[in-house]
XYZ file of N, CA, C and O in Angstrom:
428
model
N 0.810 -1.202 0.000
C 0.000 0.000 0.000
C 0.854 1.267 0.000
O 0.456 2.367 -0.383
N 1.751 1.065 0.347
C 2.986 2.390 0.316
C 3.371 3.009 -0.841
O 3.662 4.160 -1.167
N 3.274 1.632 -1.532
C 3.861 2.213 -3.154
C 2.242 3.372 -3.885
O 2.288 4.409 -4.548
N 0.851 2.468 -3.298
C 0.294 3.455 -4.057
C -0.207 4.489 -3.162
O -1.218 5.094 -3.519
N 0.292 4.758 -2.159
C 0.578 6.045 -1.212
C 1.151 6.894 -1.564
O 0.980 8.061 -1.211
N 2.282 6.325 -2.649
C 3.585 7.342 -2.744
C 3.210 7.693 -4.058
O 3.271 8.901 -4.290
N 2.807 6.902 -5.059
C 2.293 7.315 -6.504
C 1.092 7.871 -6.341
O 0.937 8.752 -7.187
N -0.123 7.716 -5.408
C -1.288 8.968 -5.722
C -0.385 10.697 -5.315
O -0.686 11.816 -5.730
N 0.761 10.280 -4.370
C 1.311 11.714 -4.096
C 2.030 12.484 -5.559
O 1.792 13.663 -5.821
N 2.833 11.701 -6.338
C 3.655 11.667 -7.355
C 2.504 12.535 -8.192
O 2.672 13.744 -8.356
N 1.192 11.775 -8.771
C 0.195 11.792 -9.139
C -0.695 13.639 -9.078
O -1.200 14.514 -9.782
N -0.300 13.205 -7.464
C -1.249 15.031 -6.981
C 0.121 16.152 -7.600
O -0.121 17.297 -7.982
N 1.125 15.722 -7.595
C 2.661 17.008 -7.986
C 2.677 16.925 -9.379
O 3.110 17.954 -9.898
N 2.327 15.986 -10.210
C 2.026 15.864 -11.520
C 1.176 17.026 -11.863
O 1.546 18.050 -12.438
N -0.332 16.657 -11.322
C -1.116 17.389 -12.111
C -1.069 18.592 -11.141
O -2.173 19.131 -11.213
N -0.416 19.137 -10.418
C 0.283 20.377 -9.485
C 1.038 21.614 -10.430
O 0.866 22.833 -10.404
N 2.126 20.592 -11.439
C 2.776 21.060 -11.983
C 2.366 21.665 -13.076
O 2.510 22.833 -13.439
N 1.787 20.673 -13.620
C 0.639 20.533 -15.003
C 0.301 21.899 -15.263
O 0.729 22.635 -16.152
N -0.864 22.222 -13.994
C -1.651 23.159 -13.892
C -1.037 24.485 -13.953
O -1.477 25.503 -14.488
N 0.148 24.284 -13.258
C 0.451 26.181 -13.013
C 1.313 26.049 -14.471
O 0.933 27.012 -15.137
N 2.293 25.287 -15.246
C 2.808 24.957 -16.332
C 1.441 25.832 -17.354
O 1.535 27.041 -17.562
N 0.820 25.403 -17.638
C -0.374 25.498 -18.731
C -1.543 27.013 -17.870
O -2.362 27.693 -18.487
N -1.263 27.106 -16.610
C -2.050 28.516 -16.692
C -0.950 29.438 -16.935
O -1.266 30.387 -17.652
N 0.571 29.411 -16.427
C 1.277 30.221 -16.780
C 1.510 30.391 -18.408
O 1.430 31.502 -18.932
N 1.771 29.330 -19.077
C 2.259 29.848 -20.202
C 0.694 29.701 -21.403
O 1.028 29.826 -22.581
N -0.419 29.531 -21.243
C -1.422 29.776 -21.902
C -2.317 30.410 -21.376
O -3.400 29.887 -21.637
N -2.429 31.483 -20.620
C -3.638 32.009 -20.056
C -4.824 32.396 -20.233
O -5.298 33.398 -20.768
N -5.262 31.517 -19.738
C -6.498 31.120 -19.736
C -7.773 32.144 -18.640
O -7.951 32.138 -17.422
N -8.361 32.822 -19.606
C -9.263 33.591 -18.205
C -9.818 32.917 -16.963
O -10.060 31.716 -17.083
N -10.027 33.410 -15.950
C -10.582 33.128 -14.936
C -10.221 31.923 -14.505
O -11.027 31.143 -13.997
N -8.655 31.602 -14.713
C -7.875 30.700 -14.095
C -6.962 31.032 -13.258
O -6.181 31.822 -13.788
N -6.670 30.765 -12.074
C -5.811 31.377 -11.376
C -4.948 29.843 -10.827
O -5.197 28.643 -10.715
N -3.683 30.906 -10.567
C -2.554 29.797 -10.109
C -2.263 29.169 -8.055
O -1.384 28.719 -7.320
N -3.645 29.568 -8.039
C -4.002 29.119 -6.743
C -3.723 27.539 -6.424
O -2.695 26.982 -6.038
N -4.976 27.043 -6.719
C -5.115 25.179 -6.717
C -4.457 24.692 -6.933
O -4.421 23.623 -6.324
N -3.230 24.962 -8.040
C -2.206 23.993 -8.871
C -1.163 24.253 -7.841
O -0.636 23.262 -7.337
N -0.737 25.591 -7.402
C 0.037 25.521 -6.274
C -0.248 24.842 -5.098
O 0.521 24.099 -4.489
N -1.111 25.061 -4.878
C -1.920 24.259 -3.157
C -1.432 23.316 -3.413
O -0.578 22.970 -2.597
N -1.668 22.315 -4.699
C -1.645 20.780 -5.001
C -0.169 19.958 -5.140
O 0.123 18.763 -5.186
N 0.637 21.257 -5.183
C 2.372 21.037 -5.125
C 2.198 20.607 -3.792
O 2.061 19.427 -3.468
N 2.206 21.662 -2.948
C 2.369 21.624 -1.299
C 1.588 20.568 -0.739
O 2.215 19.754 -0.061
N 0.645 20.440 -0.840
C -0.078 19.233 -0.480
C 0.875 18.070 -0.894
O 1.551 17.721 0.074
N 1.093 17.492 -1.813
C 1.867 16.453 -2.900
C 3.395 16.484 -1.760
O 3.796 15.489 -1.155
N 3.701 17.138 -1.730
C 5.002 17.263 -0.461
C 4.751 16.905 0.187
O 5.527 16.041 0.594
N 3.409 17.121 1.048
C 3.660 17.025 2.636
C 3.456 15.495 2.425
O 3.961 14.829 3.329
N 2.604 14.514 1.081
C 2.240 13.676 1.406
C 3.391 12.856 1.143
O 3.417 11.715 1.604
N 4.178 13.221 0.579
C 5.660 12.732 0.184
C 6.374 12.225 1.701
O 6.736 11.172 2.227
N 6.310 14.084 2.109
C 7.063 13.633 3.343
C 7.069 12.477 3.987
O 7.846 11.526 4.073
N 5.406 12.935 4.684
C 4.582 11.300 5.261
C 5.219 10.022 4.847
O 5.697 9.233 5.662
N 5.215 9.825 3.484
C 5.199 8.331 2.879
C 6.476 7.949 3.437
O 6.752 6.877 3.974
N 7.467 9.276 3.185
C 8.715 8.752 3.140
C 9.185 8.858 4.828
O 9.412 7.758 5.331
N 9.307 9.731 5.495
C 9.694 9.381 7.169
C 8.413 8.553 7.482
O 7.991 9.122 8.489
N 7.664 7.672 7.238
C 6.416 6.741 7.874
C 6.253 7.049 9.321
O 5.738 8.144 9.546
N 6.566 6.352 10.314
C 5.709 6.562 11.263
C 7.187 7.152 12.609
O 7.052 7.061 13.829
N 8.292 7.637 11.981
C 8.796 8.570 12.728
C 8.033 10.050 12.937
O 8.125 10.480 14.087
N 7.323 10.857 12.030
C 6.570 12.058 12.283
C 5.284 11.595 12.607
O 4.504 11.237 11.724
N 4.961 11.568 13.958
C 3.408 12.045 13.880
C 2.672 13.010 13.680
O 1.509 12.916 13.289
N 3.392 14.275 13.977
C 2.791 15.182 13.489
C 2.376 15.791 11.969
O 1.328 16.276 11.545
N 3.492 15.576 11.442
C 3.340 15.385 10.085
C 2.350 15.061 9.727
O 1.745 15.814 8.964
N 1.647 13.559 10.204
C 0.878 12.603 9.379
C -1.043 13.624 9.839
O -2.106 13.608 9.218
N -0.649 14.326 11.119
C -1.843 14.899 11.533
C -1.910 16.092 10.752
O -3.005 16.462 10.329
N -0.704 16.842 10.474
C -0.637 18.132 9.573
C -1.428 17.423 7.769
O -2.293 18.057 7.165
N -1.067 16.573 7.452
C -0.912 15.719 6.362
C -2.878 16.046 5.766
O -3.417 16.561 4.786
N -3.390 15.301 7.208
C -4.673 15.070 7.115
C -5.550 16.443 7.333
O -6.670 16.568 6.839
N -5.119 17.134 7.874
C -5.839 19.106 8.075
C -5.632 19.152 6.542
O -6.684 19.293 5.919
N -4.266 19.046 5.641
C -3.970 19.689 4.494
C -5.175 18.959 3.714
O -6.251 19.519 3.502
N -4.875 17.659 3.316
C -5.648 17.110 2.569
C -7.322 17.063 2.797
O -8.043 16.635 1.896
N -7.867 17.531 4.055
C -9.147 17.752 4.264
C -9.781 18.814 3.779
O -10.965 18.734 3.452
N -8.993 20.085 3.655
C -9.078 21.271 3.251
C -9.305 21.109 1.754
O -10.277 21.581 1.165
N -8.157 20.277 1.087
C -7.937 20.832 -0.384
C -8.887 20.111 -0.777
O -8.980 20.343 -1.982
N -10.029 19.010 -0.340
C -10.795 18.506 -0.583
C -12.101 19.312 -0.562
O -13.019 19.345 -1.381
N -11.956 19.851 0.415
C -13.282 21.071 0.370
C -13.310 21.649 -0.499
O -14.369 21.667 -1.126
N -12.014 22.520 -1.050
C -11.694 23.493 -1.853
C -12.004 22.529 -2.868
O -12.510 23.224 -3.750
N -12.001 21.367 -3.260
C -12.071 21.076 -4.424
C -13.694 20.759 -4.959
O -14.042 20.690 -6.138
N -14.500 20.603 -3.854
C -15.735 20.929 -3.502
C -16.623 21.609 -4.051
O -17.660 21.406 -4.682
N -15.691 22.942 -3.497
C -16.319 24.296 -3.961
C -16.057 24.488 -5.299
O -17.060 24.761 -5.959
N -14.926 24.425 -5.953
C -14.233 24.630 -7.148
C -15.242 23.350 -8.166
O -15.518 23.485 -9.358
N -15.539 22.459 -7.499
C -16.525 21.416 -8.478
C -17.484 21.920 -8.450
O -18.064 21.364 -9.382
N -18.418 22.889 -7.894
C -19.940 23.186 -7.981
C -19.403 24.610 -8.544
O -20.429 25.182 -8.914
N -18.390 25.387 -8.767
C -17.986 26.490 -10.107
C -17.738 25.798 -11.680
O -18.280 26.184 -12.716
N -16.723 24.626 -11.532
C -16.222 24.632 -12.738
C -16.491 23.225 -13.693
O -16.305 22.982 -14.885
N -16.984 22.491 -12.630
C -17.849 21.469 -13.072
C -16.631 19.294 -12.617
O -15.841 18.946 -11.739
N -17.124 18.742 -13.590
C -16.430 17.532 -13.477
C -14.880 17.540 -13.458
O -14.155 16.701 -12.924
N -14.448 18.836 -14.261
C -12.660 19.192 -14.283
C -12.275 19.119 -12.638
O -11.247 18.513 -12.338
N -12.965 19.636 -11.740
C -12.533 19.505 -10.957
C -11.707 17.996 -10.167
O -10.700 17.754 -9.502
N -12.712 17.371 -10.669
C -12.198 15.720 -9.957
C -11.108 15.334 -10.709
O -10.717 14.186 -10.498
N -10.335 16.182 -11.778
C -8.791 15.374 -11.563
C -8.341 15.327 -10.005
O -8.428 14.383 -9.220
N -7.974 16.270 -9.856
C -7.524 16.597 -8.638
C -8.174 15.936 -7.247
O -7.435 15.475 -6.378
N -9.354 15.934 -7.146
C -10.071 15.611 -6.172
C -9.937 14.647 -5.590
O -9.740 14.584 -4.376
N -10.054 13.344 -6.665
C -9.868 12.217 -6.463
C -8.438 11.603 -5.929
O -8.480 10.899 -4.920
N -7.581 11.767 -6.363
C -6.341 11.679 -5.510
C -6.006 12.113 -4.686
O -4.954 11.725 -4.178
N -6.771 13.178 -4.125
C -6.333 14.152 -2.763
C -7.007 13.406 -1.659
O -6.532 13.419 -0.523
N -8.363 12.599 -2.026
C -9.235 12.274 -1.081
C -8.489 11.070 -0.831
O -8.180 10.812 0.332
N -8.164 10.312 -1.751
C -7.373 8.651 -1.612
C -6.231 9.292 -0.498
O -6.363 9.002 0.691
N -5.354 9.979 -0.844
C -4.279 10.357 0.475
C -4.973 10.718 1.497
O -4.353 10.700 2.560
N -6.288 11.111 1.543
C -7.095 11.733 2.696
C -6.829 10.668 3.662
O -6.044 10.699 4.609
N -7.612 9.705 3.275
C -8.179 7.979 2.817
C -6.118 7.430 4.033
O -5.933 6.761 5.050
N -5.380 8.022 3.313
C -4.283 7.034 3.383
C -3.545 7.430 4.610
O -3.039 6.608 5.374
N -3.496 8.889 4.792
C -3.423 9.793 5.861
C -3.958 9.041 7.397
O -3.221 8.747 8.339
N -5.235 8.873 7.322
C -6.004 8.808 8.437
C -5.719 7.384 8.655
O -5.761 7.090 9.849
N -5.429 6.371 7.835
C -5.316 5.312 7.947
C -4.268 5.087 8.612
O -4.295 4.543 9.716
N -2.854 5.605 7.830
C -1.363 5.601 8.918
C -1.763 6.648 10.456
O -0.893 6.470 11.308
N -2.486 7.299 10.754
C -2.721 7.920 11.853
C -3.633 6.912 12.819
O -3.576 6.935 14.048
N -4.462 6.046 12.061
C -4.771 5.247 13.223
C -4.075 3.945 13.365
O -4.322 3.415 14.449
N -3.089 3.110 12.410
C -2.166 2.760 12.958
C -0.933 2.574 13.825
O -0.230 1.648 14.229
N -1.030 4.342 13.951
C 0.133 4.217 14.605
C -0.144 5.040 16.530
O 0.460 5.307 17.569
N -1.339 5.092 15.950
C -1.773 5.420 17.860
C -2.281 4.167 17.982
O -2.738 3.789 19.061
């Protein structure tokens, strides 16, 4: 399960990159370089996690605030911009998913 812990993270910095890549150099109205950034930082922290495992606990609790949030946000951003939203969504929630899971293993 680690490996696809570490590839939905790979996954969220992919389409992280993607996003600010293609709003920066094609701009696109009423796109902003918000989300695609969030989705870097998020994609890190879940990195971190994967990779120190169950030396940070805090981490893994910071991990799960981040990924709860960007899930909302992706929420909101799905009832503006429609089904585009769930690239993103869906892999943020699986680390949600993966987050909470290493947090109750390890208490």
């Amino acid at each position: 399960m680690r490996y696809v812990d570490s590839a939905l993270a790979w996954i969220i910095f992919a389409i992280g990159v993607v996003g600010s890549v293609t709003t920066v150099l094609f701009y696109m109205p009423f796109r902003s370089l918000d989300a695609p950034l969030l989705w870097v930082y998020v994609a890190m922290f879940n990195l971190l996690r994967v990779r120190n495992g169950r030396s940070a606990k805090t981490l893994t609790t910071f991990c799960i605030g981040a990924n709860l949030a960007v899930v909302m946000l992706e929420a909101v951003r799905f009832k503006m911009w429609g089904p585009f939203a769930l690239f993103g969504a869906v892999p943020i929630f699986c680390e949600l998913v993966f987050s909470v899971r290493t947090a109750i293993t390890e208490s």
